PDB file of C-alpha atoms and ligand atoms in Angstrom:
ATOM      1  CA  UNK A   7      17.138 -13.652 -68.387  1.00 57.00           C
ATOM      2  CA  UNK A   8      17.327 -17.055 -66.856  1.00 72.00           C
ATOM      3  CA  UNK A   9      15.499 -19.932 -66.886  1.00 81.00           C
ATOM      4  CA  UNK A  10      13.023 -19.920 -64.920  1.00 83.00           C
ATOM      5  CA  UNK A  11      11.879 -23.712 -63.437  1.00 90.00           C
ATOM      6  CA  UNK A  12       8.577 -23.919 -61.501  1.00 90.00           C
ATOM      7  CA  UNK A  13       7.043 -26.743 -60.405  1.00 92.00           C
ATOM      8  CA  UNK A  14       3.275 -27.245 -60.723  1.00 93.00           C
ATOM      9  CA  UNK A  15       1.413 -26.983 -57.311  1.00 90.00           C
ATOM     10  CA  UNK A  16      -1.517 -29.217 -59.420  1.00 93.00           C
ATOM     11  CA  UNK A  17       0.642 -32.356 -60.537  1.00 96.00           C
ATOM     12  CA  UNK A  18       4.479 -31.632 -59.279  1.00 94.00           C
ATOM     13  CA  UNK A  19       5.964 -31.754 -63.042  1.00 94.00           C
ATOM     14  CA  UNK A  20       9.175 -29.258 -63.719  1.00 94.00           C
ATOM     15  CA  UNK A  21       8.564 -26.723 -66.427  1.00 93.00           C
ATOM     16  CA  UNK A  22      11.007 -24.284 -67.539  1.00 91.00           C
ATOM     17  CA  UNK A  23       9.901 -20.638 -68.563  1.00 87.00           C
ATOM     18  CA  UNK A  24       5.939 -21.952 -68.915  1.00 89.00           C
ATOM     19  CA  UNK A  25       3.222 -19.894 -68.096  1.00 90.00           C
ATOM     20  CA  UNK A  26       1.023 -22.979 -67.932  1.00 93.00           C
ATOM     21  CA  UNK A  27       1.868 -26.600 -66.731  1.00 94.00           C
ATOM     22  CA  UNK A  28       3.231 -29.204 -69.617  1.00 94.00           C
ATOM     23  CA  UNK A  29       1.163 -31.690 -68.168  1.00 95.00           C
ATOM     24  CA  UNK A  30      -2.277 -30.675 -66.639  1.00 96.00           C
ATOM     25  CA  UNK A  31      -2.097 -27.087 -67.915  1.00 94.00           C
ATOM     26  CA  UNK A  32      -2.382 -25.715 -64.504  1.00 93.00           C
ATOM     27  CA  UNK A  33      -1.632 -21.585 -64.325  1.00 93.00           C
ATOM     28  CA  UNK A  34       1.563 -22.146 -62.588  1.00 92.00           C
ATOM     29  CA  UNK A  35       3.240 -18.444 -63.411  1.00 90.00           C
ATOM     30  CA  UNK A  36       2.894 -15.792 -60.392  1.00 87.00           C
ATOM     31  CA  UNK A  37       3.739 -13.134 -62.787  1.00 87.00           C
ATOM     32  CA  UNK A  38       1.415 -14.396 -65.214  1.00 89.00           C
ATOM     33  CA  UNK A  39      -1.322 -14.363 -62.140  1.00 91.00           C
ATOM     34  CA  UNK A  40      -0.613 -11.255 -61.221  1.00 93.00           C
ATOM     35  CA  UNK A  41      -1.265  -9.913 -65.187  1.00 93.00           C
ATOM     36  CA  UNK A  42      -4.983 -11.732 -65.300  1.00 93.00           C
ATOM     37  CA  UNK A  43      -5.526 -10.513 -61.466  1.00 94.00           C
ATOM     38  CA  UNK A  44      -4.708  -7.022 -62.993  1.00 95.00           C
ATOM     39  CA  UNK A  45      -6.972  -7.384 -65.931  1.00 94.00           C
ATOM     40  CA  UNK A  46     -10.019  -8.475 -63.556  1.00 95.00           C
ATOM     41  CA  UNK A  47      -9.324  -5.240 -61.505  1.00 95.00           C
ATOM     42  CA  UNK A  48      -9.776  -3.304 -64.759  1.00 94.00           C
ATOM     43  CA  UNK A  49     -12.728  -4.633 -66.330  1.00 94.00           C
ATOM     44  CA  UNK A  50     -13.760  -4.686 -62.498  1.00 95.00           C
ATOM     45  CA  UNK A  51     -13.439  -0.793 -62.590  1.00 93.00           C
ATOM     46  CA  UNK A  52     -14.499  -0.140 -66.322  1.00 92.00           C
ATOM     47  CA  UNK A  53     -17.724  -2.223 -65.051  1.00 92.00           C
ATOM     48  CA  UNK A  54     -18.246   0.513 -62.352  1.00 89.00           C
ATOM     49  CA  UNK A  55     -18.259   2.822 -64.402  1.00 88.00           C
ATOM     50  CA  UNK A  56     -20.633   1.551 -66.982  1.00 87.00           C
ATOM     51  CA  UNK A  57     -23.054   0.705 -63.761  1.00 84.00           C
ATOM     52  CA  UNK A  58     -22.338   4.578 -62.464  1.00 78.00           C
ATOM     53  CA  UNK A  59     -23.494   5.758 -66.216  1.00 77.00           C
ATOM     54  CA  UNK A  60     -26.729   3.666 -66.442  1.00 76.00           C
ATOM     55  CA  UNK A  61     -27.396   4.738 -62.959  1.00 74.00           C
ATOM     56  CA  UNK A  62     -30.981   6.985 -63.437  1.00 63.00           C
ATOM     57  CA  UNK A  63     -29.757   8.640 -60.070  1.00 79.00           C
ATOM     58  CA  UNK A  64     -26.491  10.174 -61.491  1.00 78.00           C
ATOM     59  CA  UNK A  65     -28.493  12.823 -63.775  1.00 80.00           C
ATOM     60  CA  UNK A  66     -30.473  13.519 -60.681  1.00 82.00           C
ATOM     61  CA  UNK A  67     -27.184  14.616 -59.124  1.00 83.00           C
ATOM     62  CA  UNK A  68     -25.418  16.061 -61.661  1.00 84.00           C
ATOM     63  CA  UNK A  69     -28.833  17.996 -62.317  1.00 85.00           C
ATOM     64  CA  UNK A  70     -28.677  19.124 -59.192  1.00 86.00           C
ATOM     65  CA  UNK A  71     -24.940  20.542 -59.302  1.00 87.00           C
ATOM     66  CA  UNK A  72     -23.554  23.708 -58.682  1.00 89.00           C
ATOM     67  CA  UNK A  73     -21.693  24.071 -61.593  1.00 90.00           C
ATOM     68  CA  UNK A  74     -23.851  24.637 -65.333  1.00 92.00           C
ATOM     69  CA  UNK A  75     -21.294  22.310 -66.927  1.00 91.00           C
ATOM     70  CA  UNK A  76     -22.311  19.538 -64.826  1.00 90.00           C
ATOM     71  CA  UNK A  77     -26.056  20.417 -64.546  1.00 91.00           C
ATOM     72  CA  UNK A  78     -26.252  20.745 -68.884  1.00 92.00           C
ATOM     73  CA  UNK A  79     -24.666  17.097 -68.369  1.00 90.00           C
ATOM     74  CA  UNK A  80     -27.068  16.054 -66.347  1.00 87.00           C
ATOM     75  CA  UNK A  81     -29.958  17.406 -68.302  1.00 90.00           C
ATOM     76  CA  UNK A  82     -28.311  15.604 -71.315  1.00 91.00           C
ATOM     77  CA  UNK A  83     -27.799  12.022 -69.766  1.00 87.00           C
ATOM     78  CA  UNK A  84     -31.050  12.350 -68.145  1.00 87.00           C
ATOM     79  CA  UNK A  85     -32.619  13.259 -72.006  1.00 91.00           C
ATOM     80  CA  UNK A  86     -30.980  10.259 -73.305  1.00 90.00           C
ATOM     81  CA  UNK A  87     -31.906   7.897 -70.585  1.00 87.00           C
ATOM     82  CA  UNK A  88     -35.597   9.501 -71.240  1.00 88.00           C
ATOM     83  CA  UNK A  89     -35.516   8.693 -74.954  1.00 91.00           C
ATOM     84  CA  UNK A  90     -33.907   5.473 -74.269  1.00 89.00           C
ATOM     85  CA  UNK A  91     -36.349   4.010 -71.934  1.00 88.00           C
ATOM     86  CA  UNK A  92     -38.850   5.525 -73.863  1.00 90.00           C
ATOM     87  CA  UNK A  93     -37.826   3.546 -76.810  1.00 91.00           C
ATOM     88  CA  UNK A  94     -37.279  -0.092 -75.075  1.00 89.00           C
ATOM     89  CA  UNK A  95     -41.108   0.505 -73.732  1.00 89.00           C
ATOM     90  CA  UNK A  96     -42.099   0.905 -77.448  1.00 91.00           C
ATOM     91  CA  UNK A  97     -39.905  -1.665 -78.380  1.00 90.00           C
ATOM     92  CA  UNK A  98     -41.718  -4.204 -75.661  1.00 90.00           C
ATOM     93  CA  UNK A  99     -45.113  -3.036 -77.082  1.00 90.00           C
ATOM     94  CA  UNK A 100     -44.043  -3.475 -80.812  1.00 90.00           C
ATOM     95  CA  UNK A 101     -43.160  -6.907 -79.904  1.00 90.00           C
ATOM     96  CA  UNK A 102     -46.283  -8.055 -77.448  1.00 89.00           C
ATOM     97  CA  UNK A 103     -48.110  -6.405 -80.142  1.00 89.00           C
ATOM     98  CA  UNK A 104     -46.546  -8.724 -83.090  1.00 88.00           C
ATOM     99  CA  UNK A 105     -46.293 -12.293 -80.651  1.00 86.00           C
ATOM    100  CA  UNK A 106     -49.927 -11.714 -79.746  1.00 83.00           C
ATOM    101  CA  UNK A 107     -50.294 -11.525 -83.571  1.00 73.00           C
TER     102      UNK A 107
HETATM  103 ZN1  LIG B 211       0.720 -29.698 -63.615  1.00 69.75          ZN
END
């Protein structure tokens, strides 16, 4: 391991082995870049598949699917999403009902 020097594209100061500029605190490691790019592509992809779960239109197709595992999956997400909408409605009423006093 050597040390690693790397000057800061924001103010031109030298820092050894810093992830982050001395003096302005400017991201100045690649690798370190690299690690957060990384993590966006994750939470990028775990927010996909969040969106792809909430979507109403997945238990249409997985209703629709050939194979029974599927289609029992897609009679259970589209259950939940049922009850679960069915809830927030009440929910929205309960609360109209209590602001309108
Ligand atoms: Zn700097």
């Amino acid at each position: 391991m050597g040390t690693r020097i790397i000057i800061c594209s924001n103010c031109g100061t030298l820092n050894k082995n810093n992830d982050y500029c001395e003096f302005c605190n400017t991201l100045i490691s690649d690798r370190k870049k690299r690690e957060i790019k990384a993590d966006e592509v994750k939470q990028k992809q775990i927010k996909e598949v969040i969106q792809e779960l909430e979507n109403p239109n997945l238990a249409e197709r997985l209703k629709k699917h050939p194979n029974i595992l599927y289609k029992i999956t897609g009679w259970l997400l589209y259950s939940v999403i049922t009850v679960v909408s069915a809830i927030g409605a009440g929910l929205a009423w309960f609360i109209a009902m209590v602001a309108a006093g």
